Amino acid sequence: MRVRTSDGLELEVAVTGAADAPVLLCVHGYPDDKTLWEGTAQRLADRFRVVRFDVRGAGGSDTPASRSGYLLDQLARDIAAVADAVSSAAPVHLLAHDWGSIQAWHAVTEPEFAGRFASFTSISGPCLDHVGHWMRETWRHKGIRGIRAGANQLLHSWYIGFFQLPVIPELAWRSGVAGRAIGWLERRNGEVPNPRTADAVHGLELYRANMRTRLRRPAERRTRVPVQVLAPDKDSYVTAPMQAAAARWAPDFTKRRVHGGHWLPRSEPGVVAEAVAEFTGARTAA
């Protein structure tokens, strides 16, 4: 199916599982598409109606005409639009990875949309506003340990500055250099992504539209949605301390340290499926 967004684009959506089951809405990150979730969807289709969609600029979805089309406020509206299309009467469970998690955090911390979500499982993608607060507090108030944690995250986030450059990141993707670099970093974890060049190039606007504003002037974004964070122990880009910092903003917060790398949904879909089933099951039972 296709879902129209508030600014007139269309998103490609895939649905599996029983029509009367609770909805699990999966949001992929950069530079992926909805195929990231195939292994997880297969394992959860017997207990959820699993909904996967290509975010704007990726896969079979439309691409915005300008950078402003990638702002987080619009991305949160996209998630809400898909949730409304597939489950207008009941809240959905969210599962998101990387930039999908960044978008999902924005949605669950937006009062207008928070009631649409029954739970949120986040993998390797923090709220950018939370990151902005964490970085300030880490550097200013937490001594040597905090400085080390902040410096470690900066080392893991080296690519963010690179993606802000004009032209060069696009050339890196089109020449194959960027793909080979990611492959070299992730091959040891057995999870080499193979994105379409167009998707990788379009998605650079996610970084350019949002990073500077959110990190420089972070808002206080809170949620009462139950949140589970899966923090892979071999993540090359997002450190566990930064993800754990979200506990301040979400009273119902659970963090699980799991074995794996950044692309955990590709390499360990069973781990992801089990964690989602346990987390959502516990909330349903309660």
PDB file of C-alpha atoms in Angstrom:
ATOM      1  CA  MET A   1       0.000   0.000   0.000  1.00  0.00           C
ATOM      2  CA  ARG A   2       0.977   3.655  -0.260  1.00  0.00           C
ATOM      3  CA  VAL A   3       0.367   6.334   2.357  1.00  0.00           C
ATOM      4  CA  ARG A   4       0.169  10.056   1.560  1.00  0.00           C
ATOM      5  CA  THR A   5       2.079  12.407   3.863  1.00  0.00           C
ATOM      6  CA  SER A   6       0.985  15.804   5.142  1.00  0.00           C
ATOM      7  CA  ASP A   7       3.124  17.534   2.496  1.00  0.00           C
ATOM      8  CA  GLY A   8       1.833  15.446  -0.408  1.00  0.00           C
ATOM      9  CA  LEU A   9       4.480  12.724  -0.818  1.00  0.00           C
ATOM     10  CA  GLU A  10       3.692   9.012  -0.938  1.00  0.00           C
ATOM     11  CA  LEU A  11       5.370   6.376   1.241  1.00  0.00           C
ATOM     12  CA  GLU A  12       5.570   2.722   0.230  1.00  0.00           C
ATOM     13  CA  VAL A  13       4.285   0.431   2.975  1.00  0.00           C
ATOM     14  CA  ALA A  14       4.460  -3.373   3.369  1.00  0.00           C
ATOM     15  CA  VAL A  15       2.212  -5.271   5.785  1.00  0.00           C
ATOM     16  CA  THR A  16       2.463  -8.876   7.024  1.00  0.00           C
ATOM     17  CA  GLY A  17       0.670 -10.804   9.757  1.00  0.00           C
ATOM     18  CA  ALA A  18      -2.917 -11.169  10.910  1.00  0.00           C
ATOM     19  CA  ALA A  19      -5.213  -8.207  10.313  1.00  0.00           C
ATOM     20  CA  ASP A  20      -6.602  -8.346  13.871  1.00  0.00           C
ATOM     21  CA  ALA A  21      -3.215  -8.569  15.654  1.00  0.00           C
ATOM     22  CA  PRO A  22      -1.535  -5.629  17.427  1.00  0.00           C
ATOM     23  CA  VAL A  23       0.429  -3.460  15.001  1.00  0.00           C
ATOM     24  CA  LEU A  24       4.224  -3.286  15.128  1.00  0.00           C
ATOM     25  CA  LEU A  25       5.397  -0.331  13.039  1.00  0.00           C
ATOM     26  CA  CYS A  26       9.050  -0.633  11.932  1.00  0.00           C
ATOM     27  CA  VAL A  27      11.112   2.395  10.869  1.00  0.00           C
ATOM     28  CA  HIS A  28      14.469   1.849   9.158  1.00  0.00           C
ATOM     29  CA  GLY A  29      17.494   4.128   9.298  1.00  0.00           C
ATOM     30  CA  TYR A  30      20.214   5.406   6.995  1.00  0.00           C
ATOM     31  CA  PRO A  31      21.162   4.278   4.403  1.00  0.00           C
ATOM     32  CA  ASP A  32      18.669   1.389   4.515  1.00  0.00           C
ATOM     33  CA  ASP A  33      15.145   0.687   3.315  1.00  0.00           C
ATOM     34  CA  LYS A  34      12.293  -1.399   4.716  1.00  0.00           C
ATOM     35  CA  THR A  35      14.053  -4.672   3.783  1.00  0.00           C
ATOM     36  CA  LEU A  36      16.142  -4.134   6.937  1.00  0.00           C
ATOM     37  CA  TRP A  37      13.245  -5.634   8.888  1.00  0.00           C
ATOM     38  CA  GLU A  38      12.564  -8.777   6.836  1.00  0.00           C
ATOM     39  CA  GLY A  39      14.129 -11.202   9.319  1.00  0.00           C
ATOM     40  CA  THR A  40      12.440  -9.582  12.294  1.00  0.00           C
ATOM     41  CA  ALA A  41       9.073  -9.445  10.507  1.00  0.00           C
ATOM     42  CA  GLN A  42       9.214 -13.158   9.698  1.00  0.00           C
ATOM     43  CA  ARG A  43       9.765 -13.976  13.374  1.00  0.00           C
ATOM     44  CA  LEU A  44       7.002 -11.717  14.678  1.00  0.00           C
ATOM     45  CA  ALA A  45       4.277 -12.108  12.050  1.00  0.00           C
ATOM     46  CA  ASP A  46       2.519 -14.757  14.169  1.00  0.00           C
ATOM     47  CA  ARG A  47       1.820 -12.281  16.983  1.00  0.00           C
ATOM     48  CA  PHE A  48       1.832  -8.850  15.294  1.00  0.00           C
ATOM     49  CA  ARG A  49       0.592  -7.173  12.182  1.00  0.00           C
ATOM     50  CA  VAL A  50       4.076  -6.056  11.124  1.00  0.00           C
ATOM     51  CA  VAL A  51       4.163  -2.823   9.134  1.00  0.00           C
ATOM     52  CA  ARG A  52       7.334  -1.672   7.379  1.00  0.00           C
ATOM     53  CA  PHE A  53       7.694   1.425   5.227  1.00  0.00           C
ATOM     54  CA  ASP A  54      10.363   3.153   3.171  1.00  0.00           C
ATOM     55  CA  VAL A  55      11.064   6.531   4.719  1.00  0.00           C
ATOM     56  CA  ARG A  56      10.972   9.539   2.417  1.00  0.00           C
ATOM     57  CA  GLY A  57      13.880   9.546  -0.022  1.00  0.00           C
ATOM     58  CA  ALA A  58      14.443   5.787   0.268  1.00  0.00           C
ATOM     59  CA  GLY A  59      13.246   2.627  -1.472  1.00  0.00           C
ATOM     60  CA  GLY A  60       9.924   2.998  -3.210  1.00  0.00           C
ATOM     61  CA  SER A  61       8.859   6.186  -1.411  1.00  0.00           C
ATOM     62  CA  ASP A  62       8.873   9.671  -2.879  1.00  0.00           C
ATOM     63  CA  THR A  63      11.785  12.058  -2.407  1.00  0.00           C
ATOM     64  CA  PRO A  64      11.335  15.602  -1.056  1.00  0.00           C
ATOM     65  CA  ALA A  65      12.138  18.442  -3.422  1.00  0.00           C
ATOM     66  CA  SER A  66      14.139  20.375  -0.816  1.00  0.00           C
ATOM     67  CA  ARG A  67      16.136  19.892   2.372  1.00  0.00           C
ATOM     68  CA  SER A  68      13.284  21.185   4.501  1.00  0.00           C
ATOM     69  CA  GLY A  69      11.378  18.026   3.600  1.00  0.00           C
ATOM     70  CA  TYR A  70      13.756  16.092   5.859  1.00  0.00           C
ATOM     71  CA  LEU A  71      13.170  18.094   9.044  1.00  0.00           C
ATOM     72  CA  LEU A  72      12.335  15.984  12.080  1.00  0.00           C
ATOM     73  CA  ASP A  73       8.947  17.597  12.564  1.00  0.00           C
ATOM     74  CA  GLN A  74       7.926  16.333   9.115  1.00  0.00           C
ATOM     75  CA  LEU A  75       9.466  12.911   9.678  1.00  0.00           C
ATOM     76  CA  ALA A  76       7.428  12.530  12.876  1.00  0.00           C
ATOM     77  CA  ARG A  77       4.296  13.432  10.922  1.00  0.00           C
ATOM     78  CA  ASP A  78       5.187  10.697   8.415  1.00  0.00           C
ATOM     79  CA  ILE A  79       5.290   8.074  11.186  1.00  0.00           C
ATOM     80  CA  ALA A  80       1.979   9.293  12.534  1.00  0.00           C
ATOM     81  CA  ALA A  81       0.452   9.179   9.036  1.00  0.00           C
ATOM     82  CA  VAL A  82       1.465   5.539   8.572  1.00  0.00           C
ATOM     83  CA  ALA A  83       0.202   4.670  12.063  1.00  0.00           C
ATOM     84  CA  ASP A  84      -3.151   6.299  11.270  1.00  0.00           C
ATOM     85  CA  ALA A  85      -3.399   4.461   7.945  1.00  0.00           C
ATOM     86  CA  VAL A  86      -2.809   0.996   9.385  1.00  0.00           C
ATOM     87  CA  SER A  87      -4.350   1.358  12.871  1.00  0.00           C
ATOM     88  CA  SER A  88      -6.715   4.280  13.202  1.00  0.00           C
ATOM     89  CA  ALA A  89      -8.442   2.907  16.291  1.00  0.00           C
ATOM     90  CA  ALA A  90      -5.580   1.591  18.458  1.00  0.00           C
ATOM     91  CA  PRO A  91      -2.042   2.679  19.384  1.00  0.00           C
ATOM     92  CA  VAL A  92       0.809   0.896  17.599  1.00  0.00           C
ATOM     93  CA  HIS A  93       4.083  -0.499  18.901  1.00  0.00           C
ATOM     94  CA  LEU A  94       7.136   1.205  17.395  1.00  0.00           C
ATOM     95  CA  LEU A  95      10.400  -0.518  16.461  1.00  0.00           C
ATOM     96  CA  ALA A  96      13.113   1.643  14.921  1.00  0.00           C
ATOM     97  CA  HIS A  97      16.809   1.644  14.041  1.00  0.00           C
ATOM     98  CA  ASP A  98      19.427   4.345  13.465  1.00  0.00           C
ATOM     99  CA  TRP A  99      17.807   7.393  11.799  1.00  0.00           C
ATOM    100  CA  GLY A 100      14.496   5.595  12.066  1.00  0.00           C
ATOM    101  CA  SER A 101      14.963   5.723  15.842  1.00  0.00           C
ATOM    102  CA  ILE A 102      15.852   9.411  15.714  1.00  0.00           C
ATOM    103  CA  GLN A 103      12.591  10.055  13.872  1.00  0.00           C
ATOM    104  CA  ALA A 104      10.643   7.799  16.221  1.00  0.00           C
ATOM    105  CA  TRP A 105      12.011   9.537  19.306  1.00  0.00           C
ATOM    106  CA  HIS A 106      10.777  12.806  17.840  1.00  0.00           C
ATOM    107  CA  ALA A 107       7.339  11.293  17.314  1.00  0.00           C
ATOM    108  CA  VAL A 108       6.943   9.746  20.785  1.00  0.00           C
ATOM    109  CA  THR A 109       8.118  12.973  22.480  1.00  0.00           C
ATOM    110  CA  GLU A 110       5.645  15.087  20.489  1.00  0.00           C
ATOM    111  CA  PRO A 111       2.466  15.568  22.554  1.00  0.00           C
ATOM    112  CA  GLU A 112       0.333  15.621  19.408  1.00  0.00           C
ATOM    113  CA  PHE A 113       1.410  12.084  18.474  1.00  0.00           C
ATOM    114  CA  ALA A 114       2.459  10.346  21.698  1.00  0.00           C
ATOM    115  CA  GLY A 115      -0.961   8.779  22.228  1.00  0.00           C
ATOM    116  CA  ARG A 116      -0.616   6.890  18.947  1.00  0.00           C
ATOM    117  CA  PHE A 117       2.122   4.636  20.384  1.00  0.00           C
ATOM    118  CA  ALA A 118       1.805   1.737  22.849  1.00  0.00           C
ATOM    119  CA  SER A 119       5.568   1.184  23.192  1.00  0.00           C
ATOM    120  CA  PHE A 120       8.847   2.085  21.509  1.00  0.00           C
ATOM    121  CA  THR A 121      11.895  -0.147  21.000  1.00  0.00           C
ATOM    122  CA  SER A 122      14.892   1.869  19.830  1.00  0.00           C
ATOM    123  CA  ILE A 123      18.103   0.448  18.355  1.00  0.00           C
ATOM    124  CA  SER A 124      21.218   2.581  17.828  1.00  0.00           C
ATOM    125  CA  GLY A 125      19.441   5.872  17.343  1.00  0.00           C
ATOM    126  CA  PRO A 126      18.959   8.454  20.119  1.00  0.00           C
ATOM    127  CA  CYS A 127      16.808  11.575  20.241  1.00  0.00           C
ATOM    128  CA  LEU A 128      18.975  14.405  18.914  1.00  0.00           C
ATOM    129  CA  ASP A 129      17.700  16.817  21.556  1.00  0.00           C
ATOM    130  CA  HIS A 130      18.597  14.314  24.274  1.00  0.00           C
ATOM    131  CA  VAL A 131      22.075  14.035  22.743  1.00  0.00           C
ATOM    132  CA  GLY A 132      22.486  17.805  22.848  1.00  0.00           C
ATOM    133  CA  HIS A 133      21.695  17.895  26.568  1.00  0.00           C
ATOM    134  CA  TRP A 134      23.843  14.831  27.289  1.00  0.00           C
ATOM    135  CA  MET A 135      26.892  16.266  25.548  1.00  0.00           C
ATOM    136  CA  ARG A 136      26.654  19.533  27.469  1.00  0.00           C
ATOM    137  CA  GLU A 137      26.239  17.839  30.832  1.00  0.00           C
ATOM    138  CA  THR A 138      28.916  15.250  30.111  1.00  0.00           C
ATOM    139  CA  TRP A 139      31.548  17.834  29.291  1.00  0.00           C
ATOM    140  CA  ARG A 140      30.623  20.326  32.033  1.00  0.00           C
ATOM    141  CA  HIS A 141      29.666  18.366  35.111  1.00  0.00           C
ATOM    142  CA  LYS A 142      30.882  14.782  35.043  1.00  0.00           C
ATOM    143  CA  GLY A 143      34.630  15.091  35.419  1.00  0.00           C
ATOM    144  CA  ILE A 144      37.200  12.873  33.757  1.00  0.00           C
ATOM    145  CA  ARG A 145      34.765   9.993  33.307  1.00  0.00           C
ATOM    146  CA  GLY A 146      32.313  12.266  31.538  1.00  0.00           C
ATOM    147  CA  ILE A 147      34.989  13.761  29.326  1.00  0.00           C
ATOM    148  CA  ARG A 148      36.076  10.276  28.300  1.00  0.00           C
ATOM    149  CA  ALA A 149      32.484   9.254  27.512  1.00  0.00           C
ATOM    150  CA  GLY A 150      31.926  12.400  25.454  1.00  0.00           C
ATOM    151  CA  ALA A 151      35.213  12.032  23.613  1.00  0.00           C
ATOM    152  CA  ASN A 152      34.474   8.376  22.872  1.00  0.00           C
ATOM    153  CA  GLN A 153      31.121   9.290  21.334  1.00  0.00           C
ATOM    154  CA  LEU A 154      32.714  12.035  19.240  1.00  0.00           C
ATOM    155  CA  LEU A 155      35.155   9.472  17.853  1.00  0.00           C
ATOM    156  CA  HIS A 156      32.255   7.177  17.003  1.00  0.00           C
ATOM    157  CA  SER A 157      30.421  10.087  15.319  1.00  0.00           C
ATOM    158  CA  TRP A 158      33.244  11.181  12.987  1.00  0.00           C
ATOM    159  CA  TYR A 159      31.057  10.720   9.897  1.00  0.00           C
ATOM    160  CA  ILE A 160      28.527  13.378  10.960  1.00  0.00           C
ATOM    161  CA  GLY A 161      30.953  16.214  10.248  1.00  0.00           C
ATOM    162  CA  PHE A 162      31.898  14.616   6.942  1.00  0.00           C
ATOM    163  CA  PHE A 163      28.250  14.423   5.854  1.00  0.00           C
ATOM    164  CA  GLN A 164      27.881  18.185   6.409  1.00  0.00           C
ATOM    165  CA  LEU A 165      30.363  18.907   3.633  1.00  0.00           C
ATOM    166  CA  PRO A 166      29.037  19.940   0.224  1.00  0.00           C
ATOM    167  CA  VAL A 167      29.443  17.606  -2.786  1.00  0.00           C
ATOM    168  CA  ILE A 168      32.179  15.380  -1.327  1.00  0.00           C
ATOM    169  CA  PRO A 169      29.874  12.932   0.516  1.00  0.00           C
ATOM    170  CA  GLU A 170      27.786  12.526  -2.639  1.00  0.00           C
ATOM    171  CA  LEU A 171      30.939  11.753  -4.613  1.00  0.00           C
ATOM    172  CA  ALA A 172      32.006   9.243  -1.959  1.00  0.00           C
ATOM    173  CA  TRP A 173      28.740   7.334  -2.352  1.00  0.00           C
ATOM    174  CA  ARG A 174      28.637   7.497  -6.146  1.00  0.00           C
ATOM    175  CA  SER A 175      32.237   6.362  -6.470  1.00  0.00           C
ATOM    176  CA  GLY A 176      31.729   3.419  -4.119  1.00  0.00           C
ATOM    177  CA  VAL A 177      34.248   4.688  -1.552  1.00  0.00           C
ATOM    178  CA  ALA A 178      31.650   5.224   1.180  1.00  0.00           C
ATOM    179  CA  GLY A 179      30.139   1.777   0.685  1.00  0.00           C
ATOM    180  CA  ARG A 180      33.539   0.120   0.888  1.00  0.00           C
ATOM    181  CA  ALA A 181      34.375   2.069   4.053  1.00  0.00           C
ATOM    182  CA  ILE A 182      31.188   0.909   5.791  1.00  0.00           C
ATOM    183  CA  GLY A 183      31.844  -2.629   4.598  1.00  0.00           C
ATOM    184  CA  TRP A 184      35.339  -2.540   6.065  1.00  0.00           C
ATOM    185  CA  LEU A 185      34.020  -1.272   9.416  1.00  0.00           C
ATOM    186  CA  GLU A 186      31.155  -3.735   9.681  1.00  0.00           C
ATOM    187  CA  ARG A 187      32.476  -6.905   8.053  1.00  0.00           C
ATOM    188  CA  ARG A 188      33.812  -8.136  11.370  1.00  0.00           C
ATOM    189  CA  ASN A 189      30.232  -8.142  12.644  1.00  0.00           C
ATOM    190  CA  GLY A 190      28.910  -9.995   9.593  1.00  0.00           C
ATOM    191  CA  GLU A 191      26.466  -7.242   8.665  1.00  0.00           C
ATOM    192  CA  VAL A 192      27.518  -5.340   5.556  1.00  0.00           C
ATOM    193  CA  PRO A 193      24.702  -3.089   4.266  1.00  0.00           C
ATOM    194  CA  ASN A 194      24.352  -2.627   0.519  1.00  0.00           C
ATOM    195  CA  PRO A 195      22.259   0.514  -0.004  1.00  0.00           C
ATOM    196  CA  ARG A 196      21.088   1.924  -3.299  1.00  0.00           C
ATOM    197  CA  THR A 197      23.308   4.860  -4.217  1.00  0.00           C
ATOM    198  CA  ALA A 198      20.300   7.138  -4.682  1.00  0.00           C
ATOM    199  CA  ASP A 199      19.013   6.316  -1.190  1.00  0.00           C
ATOM    200  CA  ALA A 200      22.414   7.015   0.353  1.00  0.00           C
ATOM    201  CA  VAL A 201      22.702  10.351  -1.447  1.00  0.00           C
ATOM    202  CA  HIS A 202      19.160  11.474  -0.611  1.00  0.00           C
ATOM    203  CA  GLY A 203      19.572  10.538   3.041  1.00  0.00           C
ATOM    204  CA  LEU A 204      22.506  12.882   3.521  1.00  0.00           C
ATOM    205  CA  GLU A 205      19.882  15.604   3.873  1.00  0.00           C
ATOM    206  CA  LEU A 206      18.760  14.035   7.146  1.00  0.00           C
ATOM    207  CA  TYR A 207      22.068  15.090   8.692  1.00  0.00           C
ATOM    208  CA  ARG A 208      22.200  18.478   7.021  1.00  0.00           C
ATOM    209  CA  ALA A 209      18.632  19.457   7.905  1.00  0.00           C
ATOM    210  CA  ASN A 210      18.705  18.480  11.578  1.00  0.00           C
ATOM    211  CA  MET A 211      22.058  17.972  13.256  1.00  0.00           C
ATOM    212  CA  ARG A 212      23.311  21.495  13.838  1.00  0.00           C
ATOM    213  CA  THR A 213      20.033  22.961  15.041  1.00  0.00           C
ATOM    214  CA  ARG A 214      19.135  20.115  17.395  1.00  0.00           C
ATOM    215  CA  LEU A 215      22.580  19.726  18.944  1.00  0.00           C
ATOM    216  CA  ARG A 216      23.190  23.446  19.366  1.00  0.00           C
ATOM    217  CA  ARG A 217      19.761  24.337  20.764  1.00  0.00           C
ATOM    218  CA  PRO A 218      18.258  21.153  22.214  1.00  0.00           C
ATOM    219  CA  ALA A 219      14.682  21.195  23.438  1.00  0.00           C
ATOM    220  CA  GLU A 220      13.409  19.306  26.478  1.00  0.00           C
ATOM    221  CA  ARG A 221      11.546  16.383  24.912  1.00  0.00           C
ATOM    222  CA  ARG A 222       9.826  13.936  27.256  1.00  0.00           C
ATOM    223  CA  THR A 223       7.553  10.935  26.775  1.00  0.00           C
ATOM    224  CA  ARG A 224       5.343   8.652  28.835  1.00  0.00           C
ATOM    225  CA  VAL A 225       5.447   5.978  26.147  1.00  0.00           C
ATOM    226  CA  PRO A 226       7.238   2.859  27.486  1.00  0.00           C
ATOM    227  CA  VAL A 227      10.720   2.829  25.910  1.00  0.00           C
ATOM    228  CA  GLN A 228      13.154  -0.038  25.442  1.00  0.00           C
ATOM    229  CA  VAL A 229      16.657   0.704  24.150  1.00  0.00           C
ATOM    230  CA  LEU A 230      18.726  -2.095  22.622  1.00  0.00           C
ATOM    231  CA  ALA A 231      22.394  -1.120  22.828  1.00  0.00           C
ATOM    232  CA  PRO A 232      24.692  -3.406  20.755  1.00  0.00           C
ATOM    233  CA  ASP A 233      28.076  -3.963  22.381  1.00  0.00           C
ATOM    234  CA  LYS A 234      29.977  -3.621  19.081  1.00  0.00           C
ATOM    235  CA  ASP A 235      28.198  -0.585  17.665  1.00  0.00           C
ATOM    236  CA  SER A 236      30.667   1.419  15.570  1.00  0.00           C
ATOM    237  CA  TYR A 237      28.644   4.645  15.696  1.00  0.00           C
ATOM    238  CA  VAL A 238      26.475   4.987  18.819  1.00  0.00           C
ATOM    239  CA  THR A 239      27.803   4.367  22.329  1.00  0.00           C
ATOM    240  CA  ALA A 240      25.775   2.795  25.139  1.00  0.00           C
ATOM    241  CA  PRO A 241      26.216   5.707  27.629  1.00  0.00           C
ATOM    242  CA  MET A 242      24.651   8.148  25.192  1.00  0.00           C
ATOM    243  CA  GLN A 243      21.676   5.862  24.579  1.00  0.00           C
ATOM    244  CA  ALA A 244      21.223   5.266  28.316  1.00  0.00           C
ATOM    245  CA  ALA A 245      20.986   9.017  28.901  1.00  0.00           C
ATOM    246  CA  ALA A 246      17.432   8.924  27.506  1.00  0.00           C
ATOM    247  CA  ALA A 247      16.242   7.464  30.838  1.00  0.00           C
ATOM    248  CA  ARG A 248      16.025  11.023  32.143  1.00  0.00           C
ATOM    249  CA  TRP A 249      13.334  11.856  29.596  1.00  0.00           C
ATOM    250  CA  ALA A 250      11.290   8.627  29.682  1.00  0.00           C
ATOM    251  CA  PRO A 251      10.042   7.451  33.112  1.00  0.00           C
ATOM    252  CA  ASP A 252       9.202   3.953  31.807  1.00  0.00           C
ATOM    253  CA  PHE A 253      12.661   3.150  30.423  1.00  0.00           C
ATOM    254  CA  THR A 254      14.490  -0.154  29.895  1.00  0.00           C
ATOM    255  CA  LYS A 255      17.970  -0.581  28.457  1.00  0.00           C
ATOM    256  CA  ARG A 256      19.246  -3.932  27.191  1.00  0.00           C
ATOM    257  CA  ARG A 257      22.892  -4.460  26.360  1.00  0.00           C
ATOM    258  CA  VAL A 258      22.954  -7.011  23.519  1.00  0.00           C
ATOM    259  CA  HIS A 259      25.705  -8.682  21.540  1.00  0.00           C
ATOM    260  CA  GLY A 260      26.095  -7.395  18.019  1.00  0.00           C
ATOM    261  CA  GLY A 261      27.029  -4.447  15.851  1.00  0.00           C
ATOM    262  CA  HIS A 262      25.247  -1.394  14.539  1.00  0.00           C
ATOM    263  CA  TRP A 263      23.135  -3.263  11.983  1.00  0.00           C
ATOM    264  CA  LEU A 264      21.665  -5.568  14.626  1.00  0.00           C
ATOM    265  CA  PRO A 265      18.340  -6.049  12.758  1.00  0.00           C
ATOM    266  CA  ARG A 266      20.259  -7.541   9.818  1.00  0.00           C
ATOM    267  CA  SER A 267      22.738  -9.690  11.728  1.00  0.00           C
ATOM    268  CA  GLU A 268      20.611 -10.715  14.735  1.00  0.00           C
ATOM    269  CA  PRO A 269      16.913 -10.457  13.828  1.00  0.00           C
ATOM    270  CA  GLY A 270      16.107 -13.150  16.373  1.00  0.00           C
ATOM    271  CA  VAL A 271      17.581 -11.072  19.190  1.00  0.00           C
ATOM    272  CA  VAL A 272      15.512  -8.094  18.095  1.00  0.00           C
ATOM    273  CA  ALA A 273      12.328 -10.147  17.748  1.00  0.00           C
ATOM    274  CA  GLU A 274      12.730 -11.745  21.182  1.00  0.00           C
ATOM    275  CA  ALA A 275      13.375  -8.393  22.871  1.00  0.00           C
ATOM    276  CA  VAL A 276      10.317  -6.818  21.229  1.00  0.00           C
ATOM    277  CA  ALA A 277       8.090  -9.776  22.116  1.00  0.00           C
ATOM    278  CA  GLU A 278       9.189  -9.735  25.776  1.00  0.00           C
ATOM    279  CA  PHE A 279       8.900  -5.980  26.153  1.00  0.00           C
ATOM    280  CA  THR A 280       5.514  -5.589  24.540  1.00  0.00           C
ATOM    281  CA  GLY A 281       4.224  -8.729  26.238  1.00  0.00           C
ATOM    282  CA  ALA A 282       5.161  -7.424  29.665  1.00  0.00           C
ATOM    283  CA  ARG A 283       3.410  -4.110  28.968  1.00  0.00           C
ATOM    284  CA  THR A 284       0.278  -5.904  27.724  1.00  0.00           C
ATOM    285  CA  ALA A 285       0.191  -8.166  30.784  1.00  0.00           C
ATOM    286  CA  ALA A 286       0.558  -5.161  33.088  1.00  0.00           C
TER     287      ALA A 286
END
